[in-house]
Tab-separated table of N, CA and C in Angstrom:
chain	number	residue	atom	x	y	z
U	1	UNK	N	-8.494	-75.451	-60.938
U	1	UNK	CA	-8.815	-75.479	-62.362
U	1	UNK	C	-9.196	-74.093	-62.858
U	2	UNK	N	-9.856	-73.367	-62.109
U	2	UNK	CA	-10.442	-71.589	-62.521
U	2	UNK	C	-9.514	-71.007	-62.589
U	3	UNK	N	-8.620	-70.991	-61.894
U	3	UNK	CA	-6.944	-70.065	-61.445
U	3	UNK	C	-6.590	-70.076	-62.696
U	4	UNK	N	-6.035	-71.276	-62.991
U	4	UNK	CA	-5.085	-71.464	-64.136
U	4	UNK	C	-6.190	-70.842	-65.204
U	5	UNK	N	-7.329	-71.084	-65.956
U	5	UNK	CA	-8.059	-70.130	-66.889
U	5	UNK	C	-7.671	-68.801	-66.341
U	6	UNK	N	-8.417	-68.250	-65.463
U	6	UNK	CA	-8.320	-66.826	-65.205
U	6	UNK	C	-6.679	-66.279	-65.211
U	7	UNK	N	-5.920	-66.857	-64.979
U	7	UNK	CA	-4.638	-66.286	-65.287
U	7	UNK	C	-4.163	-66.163	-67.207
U	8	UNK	N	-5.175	-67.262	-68.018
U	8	UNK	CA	-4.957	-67.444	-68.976
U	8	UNK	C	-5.678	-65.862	-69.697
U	9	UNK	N	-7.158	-65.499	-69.117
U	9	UNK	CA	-7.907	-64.673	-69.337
U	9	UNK	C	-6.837	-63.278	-69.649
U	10	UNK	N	-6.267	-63.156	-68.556
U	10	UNK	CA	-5.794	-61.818	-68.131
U	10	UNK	C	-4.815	-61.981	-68.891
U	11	UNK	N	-3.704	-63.296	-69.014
U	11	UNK	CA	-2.582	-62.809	-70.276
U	11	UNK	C	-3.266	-62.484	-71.642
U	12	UNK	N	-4.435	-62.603	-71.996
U	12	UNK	CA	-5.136	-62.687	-73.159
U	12	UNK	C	-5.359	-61.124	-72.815
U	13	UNK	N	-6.014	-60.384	-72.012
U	13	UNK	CA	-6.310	-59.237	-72.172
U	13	UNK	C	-4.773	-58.311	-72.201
U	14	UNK	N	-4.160	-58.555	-71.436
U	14	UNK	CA	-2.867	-57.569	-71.530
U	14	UNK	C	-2.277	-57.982	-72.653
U	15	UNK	N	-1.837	-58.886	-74.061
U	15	UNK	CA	-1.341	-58.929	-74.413
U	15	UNK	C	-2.009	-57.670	-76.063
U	16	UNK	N	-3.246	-57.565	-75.933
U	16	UNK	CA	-3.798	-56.796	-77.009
U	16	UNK	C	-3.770	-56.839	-78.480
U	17	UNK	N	-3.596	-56.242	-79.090
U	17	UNK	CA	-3.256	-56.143	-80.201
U	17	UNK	C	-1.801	-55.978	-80.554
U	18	UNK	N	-0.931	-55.223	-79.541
U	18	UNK	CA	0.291	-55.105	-79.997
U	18	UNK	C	1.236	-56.419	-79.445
U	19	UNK	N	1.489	-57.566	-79.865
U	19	UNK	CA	1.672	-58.648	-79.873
U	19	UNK	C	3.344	-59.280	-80.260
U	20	UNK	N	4.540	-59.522	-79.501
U	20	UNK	CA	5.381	-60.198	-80.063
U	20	UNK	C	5.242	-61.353	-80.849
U	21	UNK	N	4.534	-62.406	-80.517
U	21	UNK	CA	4.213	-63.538	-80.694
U	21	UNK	C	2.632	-63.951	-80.105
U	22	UNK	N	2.100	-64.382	-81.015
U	22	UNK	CA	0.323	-64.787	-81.250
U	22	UNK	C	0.237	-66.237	-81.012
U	23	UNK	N	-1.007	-66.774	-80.608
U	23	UNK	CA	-1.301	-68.068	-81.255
U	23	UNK	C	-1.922	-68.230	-82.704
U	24	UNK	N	-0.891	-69.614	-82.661
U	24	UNK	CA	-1.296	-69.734	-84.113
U	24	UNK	C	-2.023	-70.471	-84.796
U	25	UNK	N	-3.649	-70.174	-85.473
U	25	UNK	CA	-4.576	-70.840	-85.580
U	25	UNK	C	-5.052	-71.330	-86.800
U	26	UNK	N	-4.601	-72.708	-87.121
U	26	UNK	CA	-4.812	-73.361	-88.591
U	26	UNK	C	-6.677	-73.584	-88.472
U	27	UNK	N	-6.989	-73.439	-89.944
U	27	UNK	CA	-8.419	-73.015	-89.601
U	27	UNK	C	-8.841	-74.491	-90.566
U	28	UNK	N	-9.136	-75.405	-90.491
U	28	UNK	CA	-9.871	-76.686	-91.277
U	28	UNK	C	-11.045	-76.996	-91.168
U	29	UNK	N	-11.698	-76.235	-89.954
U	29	UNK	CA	-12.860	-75.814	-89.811
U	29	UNK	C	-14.048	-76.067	-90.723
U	30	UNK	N	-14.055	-75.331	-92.154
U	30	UNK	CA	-15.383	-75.638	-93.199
U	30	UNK	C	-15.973	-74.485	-93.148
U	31	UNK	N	-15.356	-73.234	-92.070
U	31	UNK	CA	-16.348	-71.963	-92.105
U	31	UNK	C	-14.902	-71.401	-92.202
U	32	UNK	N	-15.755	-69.482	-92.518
U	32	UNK	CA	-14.628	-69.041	-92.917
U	32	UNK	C	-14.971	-68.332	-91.632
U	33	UNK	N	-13.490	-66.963	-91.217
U	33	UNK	CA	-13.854	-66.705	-89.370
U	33	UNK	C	-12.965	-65.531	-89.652
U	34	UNK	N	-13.431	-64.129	-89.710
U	34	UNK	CA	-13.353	-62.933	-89.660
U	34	UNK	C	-13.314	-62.444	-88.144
U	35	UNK	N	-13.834	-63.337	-87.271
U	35	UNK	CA	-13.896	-62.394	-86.180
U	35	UNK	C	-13.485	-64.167	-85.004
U	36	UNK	N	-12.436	-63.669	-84.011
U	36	UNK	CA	-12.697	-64.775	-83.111
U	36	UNK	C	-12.212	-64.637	-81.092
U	37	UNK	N	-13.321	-65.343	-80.814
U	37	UNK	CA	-13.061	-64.791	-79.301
U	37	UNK	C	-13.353	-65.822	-78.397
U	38	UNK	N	-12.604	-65.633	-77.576
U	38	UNK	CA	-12.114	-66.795	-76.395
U	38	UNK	C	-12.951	-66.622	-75.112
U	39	UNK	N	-13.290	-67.825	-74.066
U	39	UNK	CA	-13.757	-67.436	-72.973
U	39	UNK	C	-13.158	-68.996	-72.830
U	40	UNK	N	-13.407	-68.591	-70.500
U	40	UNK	CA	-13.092	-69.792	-70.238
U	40	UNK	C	-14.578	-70.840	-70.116
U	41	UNK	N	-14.189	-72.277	-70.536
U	41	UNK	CA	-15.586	-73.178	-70.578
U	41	UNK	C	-16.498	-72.871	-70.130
U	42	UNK	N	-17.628	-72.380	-70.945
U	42	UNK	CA	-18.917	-72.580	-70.437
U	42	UNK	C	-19.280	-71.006	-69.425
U	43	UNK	N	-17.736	-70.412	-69.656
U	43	UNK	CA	-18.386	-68.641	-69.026
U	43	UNK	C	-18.751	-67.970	-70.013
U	44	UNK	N	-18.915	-68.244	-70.951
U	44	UNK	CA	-19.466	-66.818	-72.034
U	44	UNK	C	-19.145	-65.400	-71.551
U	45	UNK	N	-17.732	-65.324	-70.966
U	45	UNK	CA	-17.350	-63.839	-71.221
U	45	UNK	C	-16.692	-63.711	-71.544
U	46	UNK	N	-16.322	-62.991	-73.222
U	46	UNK	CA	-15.784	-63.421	-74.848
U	46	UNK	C	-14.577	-62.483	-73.895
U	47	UNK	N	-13.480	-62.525	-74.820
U	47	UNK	CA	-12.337	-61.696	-74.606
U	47	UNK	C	-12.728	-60.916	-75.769
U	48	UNK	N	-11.626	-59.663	-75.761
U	48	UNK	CA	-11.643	-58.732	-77.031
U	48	UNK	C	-11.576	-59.765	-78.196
U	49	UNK	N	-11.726	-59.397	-79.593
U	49	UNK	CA	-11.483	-60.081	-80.804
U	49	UNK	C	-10.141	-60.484	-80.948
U	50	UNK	N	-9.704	-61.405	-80.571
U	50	UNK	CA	-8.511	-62.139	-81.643
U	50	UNK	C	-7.915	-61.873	-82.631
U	51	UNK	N	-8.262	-61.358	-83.410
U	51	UNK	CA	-7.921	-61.228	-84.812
U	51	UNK	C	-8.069	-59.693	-85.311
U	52	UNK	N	-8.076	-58.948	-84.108
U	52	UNK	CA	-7.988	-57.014	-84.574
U	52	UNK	C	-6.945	-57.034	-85.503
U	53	UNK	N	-6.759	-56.459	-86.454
U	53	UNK	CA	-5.514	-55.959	-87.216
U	53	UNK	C	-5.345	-56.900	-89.149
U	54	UNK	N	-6.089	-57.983	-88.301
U	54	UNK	CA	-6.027	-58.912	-89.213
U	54	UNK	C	-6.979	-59.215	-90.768
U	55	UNK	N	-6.438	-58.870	-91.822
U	55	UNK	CA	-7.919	-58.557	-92.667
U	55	UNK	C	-8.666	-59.364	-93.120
U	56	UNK	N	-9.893	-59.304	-93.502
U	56	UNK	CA	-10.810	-60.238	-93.849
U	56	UNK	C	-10.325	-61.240	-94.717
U	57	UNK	N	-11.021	-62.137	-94.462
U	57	UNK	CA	-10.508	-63.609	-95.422
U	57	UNK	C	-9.397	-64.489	-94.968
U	58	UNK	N	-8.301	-63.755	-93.800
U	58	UNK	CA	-7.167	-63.989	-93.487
U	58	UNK	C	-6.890	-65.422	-92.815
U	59	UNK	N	-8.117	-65.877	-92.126
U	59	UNK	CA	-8.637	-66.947	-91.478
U	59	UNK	C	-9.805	-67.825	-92.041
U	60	UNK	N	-9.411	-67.758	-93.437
U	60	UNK	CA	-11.092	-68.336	-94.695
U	60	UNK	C	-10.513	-70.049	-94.236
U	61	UNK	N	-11.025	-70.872	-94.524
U	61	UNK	CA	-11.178	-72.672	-94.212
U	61	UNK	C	-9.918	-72.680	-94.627
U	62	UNK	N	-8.779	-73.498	-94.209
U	62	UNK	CA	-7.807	-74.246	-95.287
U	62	UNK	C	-6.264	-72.881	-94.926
U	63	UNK	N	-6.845	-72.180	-94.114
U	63	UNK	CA	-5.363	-70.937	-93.769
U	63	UNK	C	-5.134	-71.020	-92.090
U	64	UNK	N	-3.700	-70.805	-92.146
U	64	UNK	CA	-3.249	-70.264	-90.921
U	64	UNK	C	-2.869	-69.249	-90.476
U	65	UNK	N	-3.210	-68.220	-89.713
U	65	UNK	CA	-2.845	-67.388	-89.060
U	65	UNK	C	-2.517	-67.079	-87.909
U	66	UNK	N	-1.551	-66.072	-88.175
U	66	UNK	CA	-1.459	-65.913	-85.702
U	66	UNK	C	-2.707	-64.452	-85.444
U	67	UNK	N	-2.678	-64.946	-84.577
U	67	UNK	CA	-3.628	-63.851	-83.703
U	67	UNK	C	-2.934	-63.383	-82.632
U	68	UNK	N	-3.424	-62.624	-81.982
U	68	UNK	CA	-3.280	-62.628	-80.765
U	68	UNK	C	-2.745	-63.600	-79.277
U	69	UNK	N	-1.949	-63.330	-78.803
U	69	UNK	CA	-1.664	-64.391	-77.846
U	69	UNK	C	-2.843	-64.687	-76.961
U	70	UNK	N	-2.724	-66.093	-76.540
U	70	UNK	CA	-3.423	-66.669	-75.936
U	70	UNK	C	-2.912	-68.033	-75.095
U	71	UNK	N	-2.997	-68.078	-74.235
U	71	UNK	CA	-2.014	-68.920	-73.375
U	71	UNK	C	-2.627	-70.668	-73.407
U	72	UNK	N	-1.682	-71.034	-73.145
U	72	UNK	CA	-2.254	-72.642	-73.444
U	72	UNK	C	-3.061	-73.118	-72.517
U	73	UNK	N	-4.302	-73.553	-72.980
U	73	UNK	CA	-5.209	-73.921	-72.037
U	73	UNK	C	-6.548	-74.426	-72.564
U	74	UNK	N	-7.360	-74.565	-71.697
U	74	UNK	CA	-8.977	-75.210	-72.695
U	74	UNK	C	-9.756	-73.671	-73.395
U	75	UNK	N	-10.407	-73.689	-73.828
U	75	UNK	CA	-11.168	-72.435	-73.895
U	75	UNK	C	-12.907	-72.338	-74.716
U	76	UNK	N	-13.379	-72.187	-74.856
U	76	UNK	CA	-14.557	-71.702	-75.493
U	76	UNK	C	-14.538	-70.908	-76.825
U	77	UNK	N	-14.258	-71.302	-78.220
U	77	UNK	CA	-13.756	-69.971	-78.654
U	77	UNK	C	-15.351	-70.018	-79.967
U	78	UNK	N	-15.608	-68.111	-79.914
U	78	UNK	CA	-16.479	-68.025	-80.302
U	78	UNK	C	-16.229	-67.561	-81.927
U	79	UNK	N	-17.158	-67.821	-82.692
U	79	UNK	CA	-16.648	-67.901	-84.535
U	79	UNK	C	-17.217	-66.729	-85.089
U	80	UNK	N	-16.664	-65.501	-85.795
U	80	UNK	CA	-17.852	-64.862	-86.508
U	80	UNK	C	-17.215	-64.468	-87.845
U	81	UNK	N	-17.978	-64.960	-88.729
U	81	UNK	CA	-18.112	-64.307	-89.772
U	81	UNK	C	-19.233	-63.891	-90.481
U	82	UNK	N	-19.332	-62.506	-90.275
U	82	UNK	CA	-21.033	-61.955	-90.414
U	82	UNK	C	-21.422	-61.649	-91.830
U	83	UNK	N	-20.296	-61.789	-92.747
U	83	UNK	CA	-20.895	-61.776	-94.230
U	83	UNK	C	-21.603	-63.007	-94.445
U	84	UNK	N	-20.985	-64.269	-93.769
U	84	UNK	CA	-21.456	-65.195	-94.122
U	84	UNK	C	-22.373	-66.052	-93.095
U	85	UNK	N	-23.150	-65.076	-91.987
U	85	UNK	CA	-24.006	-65.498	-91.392
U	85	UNK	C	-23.593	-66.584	-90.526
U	86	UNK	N	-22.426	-66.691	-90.313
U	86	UNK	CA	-21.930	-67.362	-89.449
U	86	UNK	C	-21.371	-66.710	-87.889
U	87	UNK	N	-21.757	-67.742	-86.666
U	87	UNK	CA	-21.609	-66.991	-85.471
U	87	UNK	C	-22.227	-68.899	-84.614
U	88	UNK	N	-21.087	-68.836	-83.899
U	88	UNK	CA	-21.302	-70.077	-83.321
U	88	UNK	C	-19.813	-70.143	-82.695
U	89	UNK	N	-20.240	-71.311	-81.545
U	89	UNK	CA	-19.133	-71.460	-80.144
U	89	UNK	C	-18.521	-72.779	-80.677
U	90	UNK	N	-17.382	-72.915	-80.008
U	90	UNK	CA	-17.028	-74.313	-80.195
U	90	UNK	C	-16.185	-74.371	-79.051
U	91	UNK	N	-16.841	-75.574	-78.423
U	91	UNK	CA	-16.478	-75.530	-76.665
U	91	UNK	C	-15.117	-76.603	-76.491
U	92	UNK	N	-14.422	-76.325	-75.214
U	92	UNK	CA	-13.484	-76.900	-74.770
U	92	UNK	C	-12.280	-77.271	-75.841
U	93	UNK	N	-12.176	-76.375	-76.342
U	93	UNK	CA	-10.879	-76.061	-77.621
U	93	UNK	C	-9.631	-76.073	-76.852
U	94	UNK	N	-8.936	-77.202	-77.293
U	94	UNK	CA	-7.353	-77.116	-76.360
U	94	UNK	C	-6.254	-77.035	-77.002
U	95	UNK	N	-6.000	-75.285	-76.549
U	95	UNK	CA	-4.579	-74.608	-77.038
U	95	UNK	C	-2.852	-75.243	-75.970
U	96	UNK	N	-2.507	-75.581	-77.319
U	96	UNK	CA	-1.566	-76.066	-76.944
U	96	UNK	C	0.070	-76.050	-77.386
U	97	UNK	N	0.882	-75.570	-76.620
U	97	UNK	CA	2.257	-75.135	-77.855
U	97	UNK	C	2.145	-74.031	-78.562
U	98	UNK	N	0.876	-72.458	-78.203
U	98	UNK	CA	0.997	-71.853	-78.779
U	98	UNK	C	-0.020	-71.507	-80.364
U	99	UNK	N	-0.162	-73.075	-80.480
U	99	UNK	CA	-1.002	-73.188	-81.556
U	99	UNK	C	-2.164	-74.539	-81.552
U	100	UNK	N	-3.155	-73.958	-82.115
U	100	UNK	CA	-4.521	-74.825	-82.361
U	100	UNK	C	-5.635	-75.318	-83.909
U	101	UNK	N	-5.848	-76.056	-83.824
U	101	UNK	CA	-6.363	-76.641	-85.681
U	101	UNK	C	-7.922	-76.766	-84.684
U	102	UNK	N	-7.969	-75.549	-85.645
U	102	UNK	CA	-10.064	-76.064	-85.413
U	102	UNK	C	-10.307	-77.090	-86.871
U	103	UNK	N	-10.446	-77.999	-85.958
U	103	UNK	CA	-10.998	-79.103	-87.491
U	103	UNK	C	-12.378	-79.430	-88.133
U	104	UNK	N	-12.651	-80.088	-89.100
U	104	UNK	CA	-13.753	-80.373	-89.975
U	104	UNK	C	-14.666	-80.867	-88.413
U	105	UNK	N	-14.723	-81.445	-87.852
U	105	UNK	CA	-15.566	-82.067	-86.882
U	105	UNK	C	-15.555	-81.034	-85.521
U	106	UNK	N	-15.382	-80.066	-85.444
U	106	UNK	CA	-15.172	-78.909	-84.724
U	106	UNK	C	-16.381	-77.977	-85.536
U	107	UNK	N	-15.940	-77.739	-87.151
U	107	UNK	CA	-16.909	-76.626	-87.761
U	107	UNK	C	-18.556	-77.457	-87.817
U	108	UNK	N	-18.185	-78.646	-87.585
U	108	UNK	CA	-20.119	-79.484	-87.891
U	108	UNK	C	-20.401	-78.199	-86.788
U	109	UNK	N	-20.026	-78.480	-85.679
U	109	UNK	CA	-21.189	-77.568	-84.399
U	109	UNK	C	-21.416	-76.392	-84.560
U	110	UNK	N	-21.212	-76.083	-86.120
U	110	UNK	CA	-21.899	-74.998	-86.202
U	110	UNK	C	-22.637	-74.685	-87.520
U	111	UNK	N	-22.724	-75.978	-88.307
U	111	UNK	CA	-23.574	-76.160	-89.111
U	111	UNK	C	-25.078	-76.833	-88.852
């Protein structure tokens, strides 16, 4: 079960900012998310930001964007948007096909 994360980790770090193809993250959430970062369950060791390149607002409630690649798997992904005092985890998030919907019952855990 660690293998397969940690192999997920490392395509996440080599793929960077310069990116053919991202995952793509519909945000229904209820928060808006300027900043976002991945770990595997319950390790709290964030990957780089997700969303380098990408400008503010780009990921506000109700939008989709790609980020950064990220390989299909469970993950931890951490939320920030610091204008709006927002900064909170939302655990065991499962990327799948490339793409993931953080939903309304996803953003409660961080209200």
């Amino acid at each position: 079960m660690l293998k397969p994360v940690a192999i997920a980790l490392a395509t996440l770090l080599l793929a960077g900012p310069a990116f053919a193809a991202g995952l793509t993250v519909t945000n229904n959430s209820g928060l808006p998310i300027d900043e976002l970062y991945a770990s595997a369950p319950g390790a709290a060791r964030w990957s780089d930001n997700l969303m380098v390149g990408l400008a503010e607002g780009m990921l506000d409630t109700g939008k989709t964007a790609e980020v950064a690649m990220l390989a299909d798997g469970t993950y931890d992904l951490q939320l920030s948007a610091p204008d709006e005092n927002v900064l909170c985890v939302i655990a065991n998030v499962v990327i799948a096909g490339g793409k993931v919907e953080l939903t309304p019952d996803m953003g409660t855990a961080c209200k």
